[in-house]
Tab-separated table of C-alpha atoms in Angstrom:
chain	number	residue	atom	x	y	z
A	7	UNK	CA	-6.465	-7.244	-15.898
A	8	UNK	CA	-5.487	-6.641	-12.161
A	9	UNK	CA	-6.003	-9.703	-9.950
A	10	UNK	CA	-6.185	-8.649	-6.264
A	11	UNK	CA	-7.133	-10.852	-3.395
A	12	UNK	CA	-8.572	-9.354	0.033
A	13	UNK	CA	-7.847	-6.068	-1.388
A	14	UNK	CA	-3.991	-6.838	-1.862
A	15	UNK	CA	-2.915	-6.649	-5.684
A	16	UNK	CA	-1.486	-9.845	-6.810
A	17	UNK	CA	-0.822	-9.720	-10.291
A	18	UNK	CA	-1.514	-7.864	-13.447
A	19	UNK	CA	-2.066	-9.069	-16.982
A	20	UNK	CA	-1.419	-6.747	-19.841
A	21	UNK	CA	-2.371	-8.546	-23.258
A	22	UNK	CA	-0.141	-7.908	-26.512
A	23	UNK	CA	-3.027	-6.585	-28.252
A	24	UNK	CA	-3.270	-3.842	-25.431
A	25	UNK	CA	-2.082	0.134	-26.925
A	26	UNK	CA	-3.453	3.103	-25.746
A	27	UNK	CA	-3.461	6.101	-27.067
A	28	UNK	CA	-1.851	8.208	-24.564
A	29	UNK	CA	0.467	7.680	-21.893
A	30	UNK	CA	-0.909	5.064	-19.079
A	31	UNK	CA	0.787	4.125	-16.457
A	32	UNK	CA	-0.707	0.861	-14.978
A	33	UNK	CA	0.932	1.037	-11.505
A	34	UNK	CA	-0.114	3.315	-8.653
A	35	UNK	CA	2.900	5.460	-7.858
A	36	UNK	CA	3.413	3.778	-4.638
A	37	UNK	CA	4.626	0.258	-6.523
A	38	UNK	CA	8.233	-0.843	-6.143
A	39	UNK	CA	8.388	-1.226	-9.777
A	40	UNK	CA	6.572	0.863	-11.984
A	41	UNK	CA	5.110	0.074	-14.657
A	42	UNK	CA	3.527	2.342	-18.429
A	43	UNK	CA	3.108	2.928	-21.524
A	44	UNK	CA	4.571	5.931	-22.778
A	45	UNK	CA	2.822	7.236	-26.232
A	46	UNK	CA	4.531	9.737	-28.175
A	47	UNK	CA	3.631	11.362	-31.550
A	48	UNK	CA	5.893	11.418	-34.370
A	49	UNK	CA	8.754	14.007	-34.098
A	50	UNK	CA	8.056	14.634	-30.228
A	51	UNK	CA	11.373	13.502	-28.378
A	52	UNK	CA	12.599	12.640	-24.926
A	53	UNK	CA	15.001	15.840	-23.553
A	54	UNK	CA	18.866	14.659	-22.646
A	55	UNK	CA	18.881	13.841	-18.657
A	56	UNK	CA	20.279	11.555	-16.443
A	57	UNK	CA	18.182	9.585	-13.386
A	58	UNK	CA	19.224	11.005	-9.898
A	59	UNK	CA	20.705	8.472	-7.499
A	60	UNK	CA	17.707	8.486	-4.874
A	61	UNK	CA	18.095	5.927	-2.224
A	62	UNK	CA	14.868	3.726	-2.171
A	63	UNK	CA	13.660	0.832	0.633
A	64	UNK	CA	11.325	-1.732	-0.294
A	65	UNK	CA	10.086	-5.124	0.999
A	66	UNK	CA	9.961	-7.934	-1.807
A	67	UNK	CA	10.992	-9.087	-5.249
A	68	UNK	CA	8.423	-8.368	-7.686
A	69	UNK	CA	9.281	-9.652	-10.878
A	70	UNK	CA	7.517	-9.072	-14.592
A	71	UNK	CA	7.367	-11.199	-17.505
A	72	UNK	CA	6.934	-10.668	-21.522
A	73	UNK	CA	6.334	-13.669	-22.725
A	74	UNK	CA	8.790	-13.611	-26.226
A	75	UNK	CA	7.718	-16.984	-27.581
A	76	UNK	CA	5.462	-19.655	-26.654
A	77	UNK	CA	2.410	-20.373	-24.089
A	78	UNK	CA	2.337	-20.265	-20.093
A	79	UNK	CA	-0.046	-21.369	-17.922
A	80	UNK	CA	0.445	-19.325	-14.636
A	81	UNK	CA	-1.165	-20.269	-11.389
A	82	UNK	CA	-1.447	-17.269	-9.206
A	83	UNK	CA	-1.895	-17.689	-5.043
A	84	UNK	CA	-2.880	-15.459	-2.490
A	85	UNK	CA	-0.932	-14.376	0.525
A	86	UNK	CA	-2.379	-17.218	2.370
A	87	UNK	CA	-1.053	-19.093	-0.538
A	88	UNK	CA	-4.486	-20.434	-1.420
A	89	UNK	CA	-4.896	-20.285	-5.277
A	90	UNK	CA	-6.654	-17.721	-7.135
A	91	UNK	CA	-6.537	-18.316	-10.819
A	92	UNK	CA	-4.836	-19.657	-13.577
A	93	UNK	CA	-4.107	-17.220	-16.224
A	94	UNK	CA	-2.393	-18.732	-19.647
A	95	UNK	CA	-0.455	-16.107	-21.396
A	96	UNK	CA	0.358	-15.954	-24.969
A	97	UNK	CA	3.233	-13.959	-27.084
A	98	UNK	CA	3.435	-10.877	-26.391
A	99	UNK	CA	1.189	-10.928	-23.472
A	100	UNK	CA	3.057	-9.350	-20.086
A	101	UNK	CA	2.439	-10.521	-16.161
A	102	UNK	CA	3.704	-8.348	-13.533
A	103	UNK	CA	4.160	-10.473	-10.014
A	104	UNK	CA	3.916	-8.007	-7.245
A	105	UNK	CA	2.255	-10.387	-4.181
A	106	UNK	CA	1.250	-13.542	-3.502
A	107	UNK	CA	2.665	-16.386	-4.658
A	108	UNK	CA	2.768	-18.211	-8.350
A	109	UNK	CA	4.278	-21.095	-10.425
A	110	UNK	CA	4.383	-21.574	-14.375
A	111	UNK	CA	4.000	-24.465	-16.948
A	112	UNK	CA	4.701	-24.198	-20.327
A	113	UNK	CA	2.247	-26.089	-22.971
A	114	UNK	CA	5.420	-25.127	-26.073
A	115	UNK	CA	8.998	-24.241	-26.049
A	116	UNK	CA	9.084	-20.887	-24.273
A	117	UNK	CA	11.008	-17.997	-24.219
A	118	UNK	CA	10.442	-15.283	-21.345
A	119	UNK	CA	12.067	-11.744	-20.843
A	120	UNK	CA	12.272	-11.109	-17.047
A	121	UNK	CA	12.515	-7.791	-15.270
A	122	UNK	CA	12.768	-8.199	-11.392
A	123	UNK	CA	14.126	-5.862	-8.177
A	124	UNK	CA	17.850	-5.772	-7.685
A	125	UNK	CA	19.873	-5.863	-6.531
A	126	UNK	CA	20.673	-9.828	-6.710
A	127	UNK	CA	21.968	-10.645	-3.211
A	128	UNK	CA	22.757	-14.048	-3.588
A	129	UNK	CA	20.858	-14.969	-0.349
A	130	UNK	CA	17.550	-17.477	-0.501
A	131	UNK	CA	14.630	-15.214	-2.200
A	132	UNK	CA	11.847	-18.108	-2.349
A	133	UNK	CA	9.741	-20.211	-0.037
A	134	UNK	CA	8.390	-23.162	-2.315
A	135	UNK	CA	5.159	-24.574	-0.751
């Protein structure tokens, strides 16, 4: 589930229960983070390499989420920091942050997995409002 506002993505919800059958990606290229699933059939096999050290520049911090154990609600807000939506995730399910703005409750003892842009600089990276 993407969740766009004004034609700027916000979020996207991928549920556990989610599995293709073939490679998807669910991030344009363009994203700061990108984001797939990679299918392969038994016996195929990733060759030996090594990732390049290509200097990127991007604007922002977005952040994504597996949800390990437990049950969040997330409220999701716009750019203009109006709110959008309140999504509640489950085990298993995954949120990917890219815009907007967003805070969490948790309705049972939760355990999250985070993934977000680095480098860590230390410096203030949120505006609460």
């Amino acid at each position: 589930e993407h969740i766009a506002w004004q034609g700027k993505h916000i979020a996207t919800v991928v549920r556990n229960d989610y599995m293709p059958t073939k490679t998807t990606f669910i991030t344009p290229d363009g994203y700061y983070q990108q984001a797939g699933f990679v299918v392969y059939e038994e016996g195929g096999q990733v060759p030996r390499h090594m990732h390049l050290p290509l200097q990127r520049h991007l604007t922002g911090t977005p952040e994504t989420l597996l949800i390990k154990r437990g049950v969040v609600e997330a409220d999701l807000y716009a750019m203009d920091r109006s709110f959008l939506k309140t999504v509640t995730l489950y085990e298993g399910d995954i949120i990917m942050l890219v815009s907007g703005g967003h805070c969490f409750r948790f309705t049972e003892d939760t355990v999250l997995f985070e993934i977000k842009q680095g480098p860590y600089t230390g410096l203030k990276e949120k505006e609460l409002f």
